[in-house]
PDB file of C-alpha atoms in Angstrom:
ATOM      1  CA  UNK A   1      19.136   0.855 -13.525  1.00 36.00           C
ATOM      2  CA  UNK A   2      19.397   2.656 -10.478  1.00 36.00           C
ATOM      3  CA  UNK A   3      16.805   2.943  -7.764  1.00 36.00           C
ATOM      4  CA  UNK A   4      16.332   5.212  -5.127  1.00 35.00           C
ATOM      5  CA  UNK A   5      15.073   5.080  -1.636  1.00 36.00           C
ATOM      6  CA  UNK A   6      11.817   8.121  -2.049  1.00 38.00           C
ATOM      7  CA  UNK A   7      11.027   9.748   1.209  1.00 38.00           C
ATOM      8  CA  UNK A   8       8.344  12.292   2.137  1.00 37.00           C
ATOM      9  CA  UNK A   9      10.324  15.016   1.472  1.00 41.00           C
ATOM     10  CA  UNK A  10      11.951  13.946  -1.845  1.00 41.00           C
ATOM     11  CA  UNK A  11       8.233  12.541  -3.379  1.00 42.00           C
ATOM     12  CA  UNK A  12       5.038  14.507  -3.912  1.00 42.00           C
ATOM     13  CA  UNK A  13       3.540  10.310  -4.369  1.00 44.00           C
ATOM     14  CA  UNK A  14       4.516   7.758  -2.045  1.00 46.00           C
ATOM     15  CA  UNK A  15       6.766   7.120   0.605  1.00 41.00           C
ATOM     16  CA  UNK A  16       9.114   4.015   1.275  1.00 42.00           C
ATOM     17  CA  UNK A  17       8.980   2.524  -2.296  1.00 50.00           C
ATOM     18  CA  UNK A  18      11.752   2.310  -5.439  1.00 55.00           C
ATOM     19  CA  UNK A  19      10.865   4.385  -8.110  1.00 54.00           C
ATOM     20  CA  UNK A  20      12.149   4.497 -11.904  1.00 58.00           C
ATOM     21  CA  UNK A  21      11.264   7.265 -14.498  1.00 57.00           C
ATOM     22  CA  UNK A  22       9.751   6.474 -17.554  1.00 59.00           C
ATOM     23  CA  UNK A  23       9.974   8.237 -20.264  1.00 56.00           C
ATOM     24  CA  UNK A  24       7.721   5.561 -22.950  1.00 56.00           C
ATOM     25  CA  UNK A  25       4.498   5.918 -24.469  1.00 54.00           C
ATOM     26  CA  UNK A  26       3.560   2.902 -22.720  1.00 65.00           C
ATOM     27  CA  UNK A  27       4.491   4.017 -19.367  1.00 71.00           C
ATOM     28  CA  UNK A  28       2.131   2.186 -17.336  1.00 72.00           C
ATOM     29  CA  UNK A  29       2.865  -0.701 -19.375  1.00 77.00           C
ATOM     30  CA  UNK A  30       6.495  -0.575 -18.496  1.00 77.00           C
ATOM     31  CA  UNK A  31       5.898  -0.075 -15.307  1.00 78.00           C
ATOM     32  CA  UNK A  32       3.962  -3.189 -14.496  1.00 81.00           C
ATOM     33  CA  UNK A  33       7.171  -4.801 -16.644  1.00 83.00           C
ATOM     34  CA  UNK A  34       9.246  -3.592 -14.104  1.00 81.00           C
ATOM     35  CA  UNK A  35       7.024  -5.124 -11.230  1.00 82.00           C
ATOM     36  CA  UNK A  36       6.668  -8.328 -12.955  1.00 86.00           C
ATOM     37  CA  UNK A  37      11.002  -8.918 -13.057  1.00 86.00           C
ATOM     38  CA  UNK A  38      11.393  -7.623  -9.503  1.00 82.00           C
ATOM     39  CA  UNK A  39      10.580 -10.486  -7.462  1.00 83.00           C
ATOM     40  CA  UNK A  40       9.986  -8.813  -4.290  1.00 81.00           C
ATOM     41  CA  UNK A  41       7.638  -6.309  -5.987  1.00 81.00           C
ATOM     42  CA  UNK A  42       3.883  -6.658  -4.851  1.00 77.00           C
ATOM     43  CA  UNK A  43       2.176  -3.480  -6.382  1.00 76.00           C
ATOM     44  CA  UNK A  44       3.331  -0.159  -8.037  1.00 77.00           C
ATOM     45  CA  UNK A  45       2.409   3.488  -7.344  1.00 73.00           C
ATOM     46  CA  UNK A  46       2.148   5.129 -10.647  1.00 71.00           C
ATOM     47  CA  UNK A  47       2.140   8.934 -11.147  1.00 68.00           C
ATOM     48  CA  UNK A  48       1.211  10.039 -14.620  1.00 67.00           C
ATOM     49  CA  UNK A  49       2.379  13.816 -14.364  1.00 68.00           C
ATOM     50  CA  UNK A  50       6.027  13.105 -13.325  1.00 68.00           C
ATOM     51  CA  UNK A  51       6.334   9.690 -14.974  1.00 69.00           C
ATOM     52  CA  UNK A  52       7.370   8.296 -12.061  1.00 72.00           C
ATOM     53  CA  UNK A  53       6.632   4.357 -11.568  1.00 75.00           C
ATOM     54  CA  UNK A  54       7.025   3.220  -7.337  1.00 75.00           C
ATOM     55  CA  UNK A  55       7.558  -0.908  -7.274  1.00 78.00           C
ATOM     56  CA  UNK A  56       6.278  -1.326  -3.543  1.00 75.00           C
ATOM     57  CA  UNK A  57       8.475  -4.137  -1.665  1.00 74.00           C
ATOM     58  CA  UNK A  58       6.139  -3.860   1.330  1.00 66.00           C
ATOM     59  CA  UNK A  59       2.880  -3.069   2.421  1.00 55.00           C
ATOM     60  CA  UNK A  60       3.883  -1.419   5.689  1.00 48.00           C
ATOM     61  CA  UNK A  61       6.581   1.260   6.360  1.00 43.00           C
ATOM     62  CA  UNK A  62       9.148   0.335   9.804  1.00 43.00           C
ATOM     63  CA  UNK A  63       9.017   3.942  10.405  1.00 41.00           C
ATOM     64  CA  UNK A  64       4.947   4.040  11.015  1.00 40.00           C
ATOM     65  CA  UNK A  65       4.539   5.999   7.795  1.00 43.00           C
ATOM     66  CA  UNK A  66       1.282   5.039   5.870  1.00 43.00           C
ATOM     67  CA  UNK A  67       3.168   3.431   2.676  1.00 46.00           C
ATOM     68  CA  UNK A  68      -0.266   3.225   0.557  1.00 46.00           C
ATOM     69  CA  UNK A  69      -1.574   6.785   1.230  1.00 47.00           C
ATOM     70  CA  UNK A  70      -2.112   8.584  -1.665  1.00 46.00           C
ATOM     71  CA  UNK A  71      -1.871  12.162  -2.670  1.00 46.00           C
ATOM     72  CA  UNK A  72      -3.343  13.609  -5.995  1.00 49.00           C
ATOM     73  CA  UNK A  73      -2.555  12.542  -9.322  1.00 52.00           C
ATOM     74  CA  UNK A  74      -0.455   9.108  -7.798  1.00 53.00           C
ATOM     75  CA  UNK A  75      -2.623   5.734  -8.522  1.00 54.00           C
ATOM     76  CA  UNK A  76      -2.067   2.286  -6.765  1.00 52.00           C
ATOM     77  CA  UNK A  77      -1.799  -0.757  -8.417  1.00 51.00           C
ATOM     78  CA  UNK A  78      -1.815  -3.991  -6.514  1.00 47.00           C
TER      79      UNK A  78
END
């Protein structure tokens, strides 16, 4: 699968993370699957509306950007 590099700009969610969209019933489900095979992953942002799962690789952005700040509608998961 391919996974993209989100930036502010390009994500109404998080910033700094890999996303994949899911398009299963079991979304959250899947997404904490995805988590669980990446071994770097150490949460995942999950936004419902856009089906959009973030596996978070790090807990702080290089840039200064506040990686865990969330915006409506986008849940954390550690």
């Amino acid at each position: 699968s391919n996974f993209i590099r989100l930036n502010v700009t390009l994500s109404r969610c998080y910033t700094g993370a890999l996303y994949a969209p899911l398009s299963s019933i079991v979304q959250l489900i899947d997404c904490c699957a995805l988590c669980a095979k990446y071994s770097l992953c150490k949460g995942i942002n999950y936004h419902p509306t856009g089906r959009i799962c973030d596996l978070i690789t790090e807990l702080t952005d290089v840039i200064g950007t506040n990686l865990l700040k969330p915006v409506p509608d986008c849940t954390y998961w550690k």
